[in-house]
Amino acid sequence: MPTPLDAIRTDTTIDPHKIGNLLFDPGYRETRIRIASILSSDQVFDKSLRPHLNHRQLLHLSLRIFKRLLELRDAHGWSDLEFALACRLQDESLPTSLHDAAFVPVIASHGTQEQQAYWLPRCKRYEVVGCYAQTELAHGSNVQELETAARFDVTSGEFVISSPRLESTKWWIGGLGVMANHTIVQAVLYLPLPGNPLEYKSYGPHLFIVPVRSLKTHEPLPGITIGDIGPKVYGGVGMVDNGYVQFREVRIPRENMLMRHAQVMLTGEYVRPAHDKLSYGSMIALRSGIPVNLGWSLARAVTIALRYCIHRRQFAVTPDGPEQPVITYSGVKHRLYPLLALSYAYIITGRELWSMYQEMLEEVQRGNMESLAEMHSLSVALKVKSSTDCAKGLEEARKCMGGHGYSHMSGVGPLFANATASQTYEDTLASQPLTPPSHYPNVKRKGDNHVISQQTTRSLLKHISALRSSSSSPTSLNSISRSSSGSSASSRSSTSSLSSSSSASTEHHLPLSSSYLINTLLAPAQFYTQRSSVKTSSDWYSSTHQLSALEHRAAYLILELSASLSSTSTPQNWSSHTHTTHQIASAHADIFVATTFCKSVARVGSSNLLPDDCVYALRLLCDIFCLSTLVAGLPELFESGFVNPTQARLLRRALDEAVLIRMDVGSAVALTDAFAFTGFEMAGSVLGRGDGRVYEGMWRTVREGESGKESEFLEECLEITGHYRGRRRNAKL
């Protein structure tokens, strides 16, 4: 008998496979199916056992999993990409994940050719397994205040690595707890003063490769105190051995300092890097992968929640009528459909960001550093916004499933536990962090989203400052006409005319993602009288209106902060605006995500790559993302005067129409089917079964799983109840 999910799939004409062409590289889906099939037949990869294991058991399992993956790699002749895919299909990072994601890339980007030739082949064989040790017990990712020291001994030609205090202990280091035998250490470089070898000068944090465990016995090496820091909150990232390490006068060869950019000569002379911006290029790689990875996590949660809400029935419309599928209720649609749109937005934008990163690498290799700072700023903004949105969205998807959503059988819990950490950690791999401008002295490089947002905001303010310094006189700028009551199209075209008009009189080039900042050159009397020209709810479906409002919102927030900062020069002023800088980074990211989503849909629509029904569904999904983002931004749009109460009501009405009328359940199912999750990937979720047989699956899971084995608890239960009954009898006597 067909399930409700089967019936819905039969009624829709949208081809999920064709929509998936927008989400995947050619051949990826076929490769994923092939590898998932191999993994699903091996007991060591069984995901149903994991919820019942403690921290130490999970670490043991993760090591067995990785060992088996290596065996399968060799047996099937997997390429590096296929092996990486097999690792990702585990749904959990493994003790070697940071070896591949941080240790190896840092050597490749910061090591000399000789260092790469020596270390990388050993890394590929997993003879050397490494991690990245930056964070300290009392310093987080504030690179400028790290205490771990690397003093150069000119006599021996060695560096001496030391942890001066307990607070200097490297902490949270993924892969270090039980697995890594080497680590890249961020340590402050100290070199002896010329003519006075007893006095040292600090040259800031640099990168050093430090052996920590014996290659023969895997025991800690002399001077090394090392271990695992234990379970994380919510049980997240349970298969990663986050560790700690203290160094007591550990000596390493001079060649173990990564010297592609900065060098220390045998004489103790320091050779500065040719470009200071090269030092933070590596961190962009890890950060650039965050939006797409989180988008896929949210995609799976939405797929699970949608399937369950189609199957789950609650309450009847009429007293004698049948219970209705939960998905038919407007409240559920308003919660799930925007999350579906959000997952698409971050997958598509994340793919674009990664492509931009690859292009930046090619430019850097040719000696062109122009795009490095922009990629740094943009990747920070997208990391902040995607991690905030997706962690919140994962929890919302779980709540949409009611009580059963709280069960581990929903499959959403581990996704949330792993994703929520991304709001806190910061993959900072800067060997020499940039010094903030003197007028923003309290900018810090920490991982919390509210703190690192300052980096994006600082970059945007620098653009504004450069624009104002190199632009024409206020008179000529004020003469540029800008309609305050014309159509949204003319509103955006006037921004373009401002850009082109002022380009002749300004030498500062704005990156494409920040091109809207040209709006900040308008005199306040002009900027604050700009108004949206929306007159009907249908107008809000225009990408021109949507992007115009998003750009105005971001520009308004930046101008407000700029005015506030310019009113005082006290150092405390910048740090008092952390909440605002988070808003600005988020608003900046919203523009890039919305623009990328709109362009992607427009491109497939104009090129006839997809049938009309697929294009319509994607266009609607893009509208839902933009409209829901604008509704969330209404406070700023109201404050700036860009929209009035009538336009705000029209905006909400447009979102209601998109979610409740235009988007049907069949289209939503097709859009989730386009994610093409394999049975192996969905094995951790009973509620998200593709066949819709949820309750049969839940019953079988509890009867066959650990929770059905009550015999081990009988003795304790009887002792408790017997003692209680005994007390009651004694009381009656």
XYZ file of C-alpha atoms in Angstrom:
733
model
C 0.000 0.000 0.000
C 1.488 3.364 -0.967
C 2.365 5.756 1.844
C 1.304 9.433 1.897
C 4.824 10.288 0.747
C 4.484 7.943 -2.213
C 1.168 9.536 -3.185
C 2.646 13.050 -3.075
C 5.594 12.029 -5.233
C 3.223 10.530 -7.807
C 1.243 13.753 -8.107
C 4.153 16.122 -8.785
C 5.736 16.643 -12.196
C 8.977 18.209 -10.937
C 12.058 16.115 -11.684
C 14.302 16.113 -8.577
C 17.282 14.808 -10.520
C 17.246 17.807 -12.848
C 17.059 20.243 -9.942
C 19.976 18.400 -8.390
C 22.107 19.437 -11.339
C 22.233 22.853 -9.673
C 23.596 21.357 -6.446
C 26.142 18.780 -7.592
C 29.182 18.515 -9.790
C 28.800 16.038 -12.682
C 29.168 12.442 -11.538
C 29.061 13.240 -7.832
C 25.694 11.601 -7.144
C 26.672 8.393 -8.883
C 29.949 8.251 -6.963
C 28.158 8.872 -3.682
C 25.676 6.056 -4.337
C 28.477 3.648 -5.229
C 30.546 4.415 -2.133
C 27.523 4.464 0.174
C 26.580 1.004 -1.079
C 30.010 -0.311 -0.095
C 29.852 1.295 3.337
C 26.315 0.139 4.106
C 27.331 -3.521 3.834
C 30.059 -3.218 6.490
C 29.051 -3.544 10.147
C 31.694 -1.129 11.446
C 29.856 1.747 9.755
C 26.479 0.902 11.375
C 25.180 4.242 12.689
C 22.466 2.754 14.913
C 24.998 1.762 17.591
C 26.550 5.186 18.075
C 23.881 6.759 20.333
C 24.526 4.085 22.969
C 28.300 4.615 23.202
C 30.151 6.833 25.645
C 32.967 9.198 24.735
C 35.813 6.701 24.996
C 33.871 4.064 23.088
C 33.140 6.553 20.313
C 36.827 7.370 19.997
C 37.688 3.666 19.735
C 34.971 3.260 17.100
C 36.210 6.251 15.129
C 39.699 4.742 14.970
C 38.287 1.423 13.754
C 36.206 3.264 11.168
C 39.182 5.142 9.794
C 41.340 2.024 9.696
C 38.595 0.240 7.746
C 38.274 3.203 5.377
C 41.968 2.955 4.603
C 41.547 -0.751 3.856
C 38.601 -0.044 1.547
C 40.522 2.762 -0.153
C 43.319 0.366 -1.029
C 40.982 -2.494 -1.971
C 38.830 -0.389 -4.318
C 41.538 1.960 -5.551
C 39.669 5.073 -4.425
C 40.994 8.436 -5.504
C 41.670 11.149 -2.938
C 38.262 12.683 -3.684
C 36.483 9.333 -3.332
C 38.261 8.638 -0.060
C 37.320 12.100 1.243
C 33.703 11.423 0.265
C 33.744 8.100 2.139
C 34.977 9.957 5.223
C 32.258 12.610 4.898
C 29.555 9.951 4.640
C 30.294 8.990 8.254
C 28.357 12.109 9.385
C 31.061 12.691 11.979
C 34.519 14.157 11.865
C 37.177 11.563 12.645
C 40.443 11.849 14.618
C 42.233 12.368 11.301
C 39.872 15.056 9.978
C 42.046 17.960 11.123
C 45.086 16.197 9.683
C 43.521 16.471 6.225
C 41.689 19.763 6.752
C 44.350 21.795 8.575
C 47.723 20.096 9.140
C 48.395 19.148 5.514
C 46.998 22.365 3.935
C 49.048 24.551 6.288
C 52.257 22.733 5.368
C 51.310 23.055 1.698
C 50.652 26.794 1.968
C 53.255 27.860 4.548
C 56.052 25.340 4.001
C 58.994 25.773 1.668
C 59.383 23.406 -1.275
C 61.917 21.418 0.740
C 59.564 21.191 3.717
C 56.676 20.110 1.523
C 58.831 17.453 -0.143
C 59.823 16.067 3.255
C 56.499 16.213 5.124
C 53.670 15.814 2.608
C 54.498 12.277 1.391
C 54.699 11.116 5.018
C 51.367 12.814 5.709
C 49.709 11.127 2.742
C 50.854 7.710 4.022
C 49.500 8.654 7.494
C 52.937 7.857 8.855
C 52.809 11.399 10.183
C 49.360 12.291 11.513
C 49.030 15.891 12.546
C 46.716 18.534 13.931
C 46.711 22.297 14.392
C 47.464 23.702 17.866
C 46.510 27.337 18.211
C 43.873 27.788 20.900
C 45.162 28.019 24.470
C 43.364 27.349 27.707
C 43.036 31.049 28.535
C 43.284 32.673 25.111
C 40.860 31.085 22.682
C 41.734 32.143 19.168
C 43.141 35.528 20.170
C 46.379 34.981 18.274
C 47.931 38.256 19.385
C 47.892 37.201 23.043
C 49.150 33.616 22.706
C 51.762 32.634 25.279
C 53.331 29.437 23.935
C 56.912 30.459 23.193
C 59.424 29.393 20.536
C 62.884 30.687 21.470
C 65.698 30.242 18.984
C 68.940 28.846 20.373
C 71.649 30.160 18.038
C 74.228 27.821 19.575
C 72.367 24.610 18.700
C 70.342 25.945 15.782
C 67.131 24.724 17.460
C 63.867 26.213 18.622
C 62.831 25.591 22.227
C 59.041 25.285 22.588
C 57.619 26.063 26.038
C 54.291 26.576 27.789
C 55.087 29.337 30.334
C 51.939 28.880 32.443
C 49.021 26.527 32.942
C 46.941 29.043 30.988
C 49.316 28.578 28.038
C 48.272 24.931 27.570
C 47.080 24.275 24.042
C 43.417 23.239 24.343
C 40.554 22.085 22.115
C 42.998 20.734 19.542
C 41.082 18.349 17.278
C 42.934 15.103 16.578
C 45.425 15.592 19.404
C 43.722 13.671 22.217
C 44.641 10.145 21.101
C 45.682 10.126 17.435
C 48.150 12.803 16.316
C 51.874 12.212 16.535
C 52.761 15.696 15.263
C 51.146 19.095 15.553
C 51.555 22.485 13.957
C 51.931 24.900 16.857
C 51.154 28.594 16.818
C 53.887 29.949 19.082
C 55.363 33.387 19.661
C 58.763 33.607 17.998
C 61.552 34.993 20.193
C 64.952 35.789 18.674
C 68.082 36.892 20.559
C 69.106 40.507 20.255
C 72.244 41.072 18.169
C 75.238 41.159 20.466
C 73.177 40.164 23.505
C 72.120 36.495 23.250
C 70.545 36.559 26.720
C 67.904 39.109 25.694
C 65.082 38.142 23.323
C 62.714 40.101 21.123
C 59.224 38.931 20.191
C 58.313 38.676 16.510
C 54.740 37.524 17.036
C 53.076 34.149 16.380
C 54.607 31.804 13.812
C 54.053 28.192 12.805
C 56.186 25.245 13.953
C 55.920 21.494 13.355
C 56.393 19.751 16.704
C 56.519 15.940 17.216
C 54.395 14.977 20.232
C 54.248 11.164 20.185
C 56.766 8.476 19.318
C 56.377 6.970 15.856
C 57.403 3.594 17.311
C 55.379 3.400 20.543
C 52.837 6.272 20.186
C 53.806 7.310 23.726
C 54.241 11.031 24.508
C 57.735 12.291 23.777
C 59.944 13.846 26.489
C 58.734 17.249 27.606
C 55.200 16.582 26.293
C 52.120 16.358 28.513
C 49.197 15.387 26.329
C 45.670 13.969 26.515
C 41.982 14.190 25.590
C 39.748 16.932 27.049
C 36.622 14.732 27.178
C 33.037 14.986 25.889
C 31.665 18.142 24.318
C 28.309 19.836 24.904
C 25.245 17.947 23.587
C 27.579 15.023 22.861
C 28.587 16.801 19.659
C 31.684 15.959 17.610
C 31.900 12.795 19.699
C 34.287 10.984 17.381
C 36.931 13.707 17.444
C 39.629 13.532 20.117
C 39.930 17.191 21.055
C 43.054 17.324 23.161
C 45.491 19.371 25.203
C 49.270 19.628 25.210
C 51.895 21.325 27.365
C 55.489 21.835 26.247
C 58.423 21.783 28.682
C 61.565 22.952 26.891
C 60.856 20.826 23.805
C 63.620 21.214 21.224
C 62.927 21.021 17.488
C 65.225 21.640 14.483
C 65.240 25.098 12.897
C 63.846 23.434 9.750
C 60.619 22.682 11.628
C 59.574 26.311 11.450
C 57.382 26.754 8.370
C 59.391 29.291 6.382
C 57.734 29.846 3.039
C 56.892 33.449 3.962
C 58.999 34.367 7.009
C 62.412 32.876 7.778
C 64.871 32.647 10.649
C 68.464 32.298 9.528
C 71.116 30.224 11.328
C 72.507 33.461 12.719
C 69.138 34.316 14.285
C 68.390 36.979 11.705
C 64.683 37.395 10.890
C 63.546 37.726 7.273
C 60.096 39.266 6.991
C 57.473 37.933 4.546
C 57.099 39.773 1.263
C 53.354 40.257 1.834
C 51.835 40.443 5.294
C 48.407 39.402 3.949
C 49.726 35.976 2.984
C 49.706 35.023 6.633
C 45.942 34.639 6.906
C 45.290 32.993 3.545
C 45.059 29.476 4.979
C 42.238 30.212 7.393
C 40.055 31.279 4.488
C 40.109 27.733 3.136
C 38.481 26.172 6.181
C 36.086 29.056 6.659
C 35.045 29.035 3.017
C 33.782 25.475 3.361
C 31.523 26.204 6.331
C 28.423 27.627 4.530
C 28.069 24.731 2.077
C 28.663 22.103 4.757
C 26.114 23.654 7.094
C 23.700 24.037 4.201
C 23.851 20.287 3.617
C 23.302 19.569 7.318
C 20.216 21.784 7.296
C 19.077 20.154 4.045
C 19.054 16.754 5.697
C 17.182 18.030 8.753
C 14.532 19.674 6.564
C 14.200 16.495 4.508
C 13.652 14.470 7.682
C 11.175 16.944 9.157
C 9.177 17.308 5.936
C 8.848 13.563 5.442
C 7.767 13.060 9.032
C 5.283 15.954 8.976
C 3.674 14.432 5.874
C 3.252 11.100 7.642
C 2.311 12.457 11.076
C -1.377 13.250 11.573
C -2.696 15.466 14.349
C -6.195 16.880 14.990
C -9.186 17.013 12.686
C -10.649 19.954 10.825
C -14.216 18.821 11.628
C -15.443 16.935 14.715
C -15.986 13.673 12.823
C -13.309 14.138 10.196
C -9.950 12.388 9.903
C -6.811 13.744 11.510
C -4.869 16.021 9.204
C -1.227 15.640 8.137
C 0.874 18.039 10.184
C 2.333 19.550 7.009
C -1.092 20.969 6.107
C -0.976 23.405 9.031
C 0.179 26.924 8.159
C 2.415 27.162 11.219
C 4.420 24.144 10.091
C 4.727 25.443 6.537
C 5.943 28.813 7.815
C 8.629 27.013 9.793
C 9.767 24.396 7.283
C 9.565 26.038 3.859
C 11.849 28.985 4.747
C 14.324 26.432 6.152
C 14.185 24.544 2.872
C 14.917 27.802 1.069
C 17.735 28.545 3.510
C 19.411 25.205 2.872
C 19.365 25.802 -0.882
C 20.650 29.341 -0.372
C 23.692 28.232 1.614
C 24.488 25.250 -0.594
C 24.422 27.392 -3.740
C 26.227 30.309 -2.102
C 28.730 28.002 -0.439
C 29.615 26.472 -3.795
C 30.096 29.962 -5.219
C 32.266 31.001 -2.271
C 34.464 27.934 -2.690
C 34.842 28.708 -6.394
C 35.881 32.254 -5.499
C 38.416 30.866 -3.059
C 39.934 28.664 -5.765
C 40.188 31.661 -8.096
C 41.814 33.678 -5.308
C 44.421 30.943 -4.823
C 45.347 31.110 -8.490
C 45.695 34.882 -8.254
C 47.848 34.664 -5.126
C 50.122 32.126 -6.774
C 50.651 34.639 -9.572
C 51.561 37.265 -6.982
C 48.250 39.158 -7.093
C 47.014 39.783 -3.532
C 44.092 42.076 -4.369
C 41.323 39.557 -3.682
C 42.801 38.137 -0.465
C 41.426 40.770 1.918
C 37.987 40.650 0.277
C 37.817 36.861 0.562
C 38.827 37.130 4.193
C 36.082 39.668 4.958
C 33.386 37.879 2.950
C 34.203 34.429 4.331
C 33.953 35.795 7.871
C 30.515 37.273 7.168
C 29.229 34.065 5.592
C 30.679 31.928 8.372
C 28.913 34.120 10.941
C 25.545 34.172 9.188
C 25.426 30.571 7.984
C 26.449 29.106 11.336
C 23.891 31.233 13.178
C 21.073 30.515 10.727
C 21.734 26.808 10.280
C 22.156 26.003 13.970
C 18.882 27.794 14.667
C 17.260 26.102 11.668
C 18.334 22.614 12.752
C 16.707 23.109 16.133
C 13.562 24.506 14.498
C 13.344 21.466 12.206
C 13.568 19.221 15.248
C 10.797 21.111 17.036
C 8.560 20.793 13.974
C 8.473 17.046 14.626
C 6.968 17.446 18.083
C 7.842 14.977 20.824
C 9.358 12.371 18.541
C 11.750 15.002 17.256
C 13.479 14.883 20.640
C 14.225 11.201 20.181
C 17.607 10.277 18.795
C 15.639 8.391 16.138
C 14.808 11.733 14.507
C 18.411 11.934 13.326
C 18.494 15.710 13.789
C 20.077 15.783 17.241
C 23.611 14.851 16.110
C 23.376 17.293 13.196
C 22.559 20.119 15.604
C 25.173 19.084 18.181
C 27.887 19.125 15.529
C 26.712 22.282 13.753
C 26.193 24.484 16.788
C 29.923 24.439 17.550
C 30.509 26.388 14.339
C 29.041 29.451 16.062
C 31.929 29.421 18.497
C 35.040 28.053 16.881
C 37.132 30.027 14.449
C 39.504 28.269 12.061
C 42.152 30.951 12.321
C 45.407 29.865 10.693
C 47.182 33.193 10.641
C 50.876 33.031 11.343
C 51.016 36.829 11.635
C 47.589 38.372 12.205
C 47.018 41.777 10.736
C 47.264 44.617 13.216
C 43.937 46.476 13.461
C 43.968 50.152 12.489
C 44.868 52.471 15.342
C 41.381 53.959 15.452
C 39.859 50.496 16.052
C 42.318 49.318 18.738
C 40.228 46.681 20.452
C 39.492 44.430 17.476
C 40.314 40.850 18.522
C 40.616 37.652 16.555
C 38.420 35.263 18.518
C 36.097 32.583 17.308
C 32.736 33.638 18.708
C 30.501 34.949 15.949
C 29.892 38.257 17.684
C 33.617 38.874 18.011
C 34.866 37.877 14.566
C 32.059 39.938 13.003
C 34.240 42.941 13.773
C 36.645 41.847 11.045
C 34.010 42.160 8.317
C 32.698 45.421 9.723
C 36.200 46.848 9.950
C 36.756 46.000 6.277
C 33.498 47.691 5.246
C 34.349 50.817 7.243
C 37.757 50.937 5.582
C 36.027 50.880 2.193
C 33.810 53.787 3.235
C 36.794 55.734 4.521
C 38.701 55.118 1.288
C 35.696 56.127 -0.806
C 35.272 59.378 1.081
C 38.975 60.163 0.939
C 39.256 59.687 -2.805
C 35.819 60.818 -3.977
C 34.882 64.101 -5.520
C 33.639 67.057 -3.533
C 30.321 66.844 -1.666
C 28.825 69.313 -4.120
C 29.369 67.107 -7.120
C 28.141 64.116 -5.224
C 25.012 65.906 -4.121
C 24.288 66.783 -7.711
C 23.856 63.106 -8.540
C 20.139 62.539 -8.798
C 18.517 59.719 -6.918
C 14.798 59.097 -7.050
C 13.130 58.739 -3.704
C 9.765 57.769 -5.075
C 10.422 56.029 -8.374
C 10.252 52.328 -9.062
C 12.575 49.922 -7.356
C 14.208 49.296 -10.694
C 14.988 52.976 -11.057
C 16.120 53.053 -7.464
C 18.717 50.381 -8.139
C 19.667 51.903 -11.449
C 20.295 55.198 -9.692
C 22.707 53.387 -7.440
C 24.428 52.112 -10.559
C 24.528 55.610 -12.001
C 26.056 56.868 -8.801
C 28.685 54.175 -9.069
C 29.506 54.942 -12.678
C 29.359 58.687 -12.177
C 31.677 58.674 -9.213
C 34.037 56.127 -10.746
C 35.651 58.881 -12.739
C 36.388 60.832 -9.581
C 37.412 58.052 -7.230
C 40.427 55.800 -7.232
C 39.103 53.302 -4.692
C 37.776 50.092 -6.224
C 34.929 48.383 -4.384
C 34.723 44.568 -4.515
C 31.555 43.307 -6.164
C 30.144 42.046 -2.867
C 30.539 45.537 -1.382
C 29.450 47.579 -4.391
C 26.348 48.780 -2.519
C 28.641 50.863 -0.286
C 28.722 53.502 -3.009
C 25.362 54.436 -1.522
C 27.122 55.671 1.607
C 28.625 58.575 -0.350
C 25.199 60.176 -0.531
C 24.619 63.101 1.772
C 22.520 62.147 4.821
C 19.642 64.268 3.518
C 19.577 62.077 0.418
C 20.271 58.690 1.967
C 17.678 58.961 4.712
C 14.962 60.110 2.330
C 15.269 57.038 0.108
C 12.025 55.067 0.008
C 10.990 51.726 -1.380
C 8.634 52.076 -4.337
C 6.701 48.883 -3.572
C 2.963 49.403 -4.038
C 1.547 45.855 -4.071
C 2.471 42.543 -2.487
C 3.412 41.274 -5.960
C 6.092 43.968 -6.176
C 7.962 42.204 -3.392
C 8.490 39.229 -5.713
C 10.831 41.334 -7.825
C 14.485 40.551 -7.125
C 15.201 44.209 -7.852
C 12.979 45.303 -4.963
C 14.326 42.561 -2.716
C 17.999 43.331 -3.280
C 17.447 47.072 -3.115
C 15.927 46.715 0.352
C 18.663 44.371 1.559
C 21.361 46.747 0.326
C 19.719 49.754 1.935
C 19.426 47.911 5.236
C 23.141 47.035 5.286
C 24.227 50.517 4.225
C 22.048 52.051 6.931
C 23.588 49.905 9.669
C 27.122 50.723 8.500
C 26.424 54.463 8.288
C 24.938 54.469 11.771
C 27.996 52.739 13.201
C 30.357 54.999 11.258
C 28.641 58.066 12.678
C 28.775 56.657 16.187
C 32.467 55.790 15.947
C 33.381 59.198 14.574
C 31.722 60.923 17.522
C 34.435 59.817 19.958
C 38.009 58.579 19.769
C 38.110 56.648 23.040
C 39.452 53.077 22.668
C 36.442 51.636 24.482
C 34.095 52.910 21.812
C 34.747 50.121 19.266
C 34.286 47.229 21.688
C 30.967 48.660 22.850
C 29.497 48.047 19.382
C 30.000 44.273 19.151
C 26.263 43.652 18.828
C 26.039 46.128 15.951
C 29.023 44.656 14.121
C 27.317 41.258 14.259
C 24.221 42.802 12.675
C 26.337 44.422 9.968
C 28.231 41.242 9.102
C 24.931 39.370 8.914
C 23.309 42.014 6.713
C 26.372 42.045 4.456
C 26.180 38.257 4.120
C 22.443 38.410 3.365
C 23.128 40.572 0.312
C 25.714 38.172 -1.070
C 23.561 35.096 -0.428
C 20.439 36.660 -1.942
C 22.337 37.995 -4.968
C 24.046 34.657 -5.592
C 20.783 32.724 -5.216
C 18.917 35.080 -7.561
C 21.662 35.000 -10.188
C 21.878 31.222 -10.042
C 18.150 30.787 -10.592
C 18.084 33.437 -13.333
C 20.978 31.716 -15.097
C 19.321 28.297 -15.254
C 16.037 29.929 -16.250
C 17.486 31.872 -19.170
C 19.669 29.044 -20.441
C 16.877 26.463 -20.687
C 18.901 24.057 -18.550
C 15.795 23.091 -16.561
C 12.102 22.621 -17.406
C 9.742 25.459 -16.555
C 8.251 23.726 -13.506
C 11.713 23.219 -12.010
C 12.640 26.843 -12.644
C 9.376 28.019 -11.088
C 9.999 25.958 -7.952
C 13.538 27.320 -7.615
C 12.425 30.893 -8.248
C 9.748 30.501 -5.578
C 12.291 29.057 -3.175
C 14.534 32.056 -3.810
C 11.599 34.395 -3.174
C 10.832 32.660 0.118
C 14.440 33.107 1.204
C 14.541 36.790 0.258
C 11.124 37.602 1.688
C 11.761 35.853 4.999
C 15.146 37.601 5.244
C 13.476 40.962 4.640
C 10.782 40.275 7.237
C 13.555 39.578 9.748
C 15.180 42.877 8.716
C 12.057 45.009 9.078
C 13.296 46.798 12.240
C 16.214 48.349 10.341
C 14.084 49.066 7.273
C 11.594 50.872 9.512
C 14.278 52.795 11.394
C 15.834 54.083 8.197
C 12.431 54.986 6.775
C 12.952 52.847 3.679
C 9.606 51.067 4.137
C 6.393 52.324 5.694
C 3.794 50.295 7.634
C 1.755 49.594 4.503
C 4.771 48.229 2.653
C 5.671 46.104 5.684
C 2.204 44.575 5.668
C 2.518 43.926 1.940
C 5.851 42.216 2.587
C 4.347 39.892 5.174
C 1.410 39.223 2.864
C 3.807 38.297 0.055
C 5.634 35.854 2.324
C 2.324 34.321 3.441
C 1.276 33.880 -0.164
C 4.611 32.309 -1.149
C 4.603 29.846 1.736
C 0.914 28.993 2.055
C -0.361 29.253 -1.524
C 2.388 29.182 -4.117
C 4.547 26.460 -2.540
C 2.728 23.116 -2.519
C 3.768 19.990 -0.653
C 4.603 18.107 -3.841
C 7.099 20.766 -4.889
C 8.631 20.787 -1.420
C 9.082 17.002 -1.497
C 10.661 17.174 -4.953
C 13.023 19.888 -3.770
C 14.137 17.730 -0.835
C 14.402 14.635 -3.046
C 16.780 16.679 -5.192
C 19.296 16.459 -2.327
C 19.543 12.777 -3.278
C 20.446 11.557 0.207
C 21.338 7.880 0.132
C 19.886 5.288 2.483
C 23.258 5.127 4.224
C 23.173 8.859 4.930
C 19.607 8.657 6.253
C 20.289 5.520 8.307
C 20.538 7.588 11.485
C 16.965 8.846 11.095
C 13.940 6.622 11.526
C 11.592 9.608 11.234
C 13.057 10.573 7.867
C 12.618 7.190 6.180
C 12.182 7.522 2.454
C 9.399 4.937 2.402
C 7.389 6.792 5.049
C 7.049 3.753 7.360
C 7.998 5.712 10.433
C 6.143 3.962 13.233
C 7.077 0.465 12.113
C 10.681 1.619 12.085
C 10.456 3.151 15.562
C 8.932 -0.034 16.979
C 11.560 -2.239 15.398
C 14.362 0.031 16.586
C 13.372 -0.078 20.253
C 12.664 -3.816 20.197
C 15.909 -4.750 18.492
C 18.159 -2.041 19.904
C 19.813 -1.456 23.233
C 16.697 0.073 24.769
C 14.922 -3.305 24.563
C 17.392 -5.070 26.836
C 15.930 -4.448 30.265
C 17.294 -7.553 32.024
C 20.489 -5.825 33.124
C 18.430 -3.374 35.163
C 16.173 -5.908 36.918
C 18.254 -6.409 40.046
C 18.615 -2.692 40.782
C 14.959 -2.007 40.074
C 13.830 -4.796 42.407
C 16.129 -3.583 45.159
C 14.680 -0.087 44.925
C 11.042 -1.146 44.826
C 11.584 -3.797 47.534
C 13.183 -1.268 49.836
C 10.330 1.140 49.209
C 7.683 -1.533 49.955
C 9.561 -2.514 53.098
C 9.506 1.050 54.360
C 5.756 1.280 53.745
C 5.088 -1.921 55.727
C 7.214 -0.709 58.636
C 5.378 2.592 58.627
C 1.975 0.864 58.933
C 3.151 -1.235 61.871
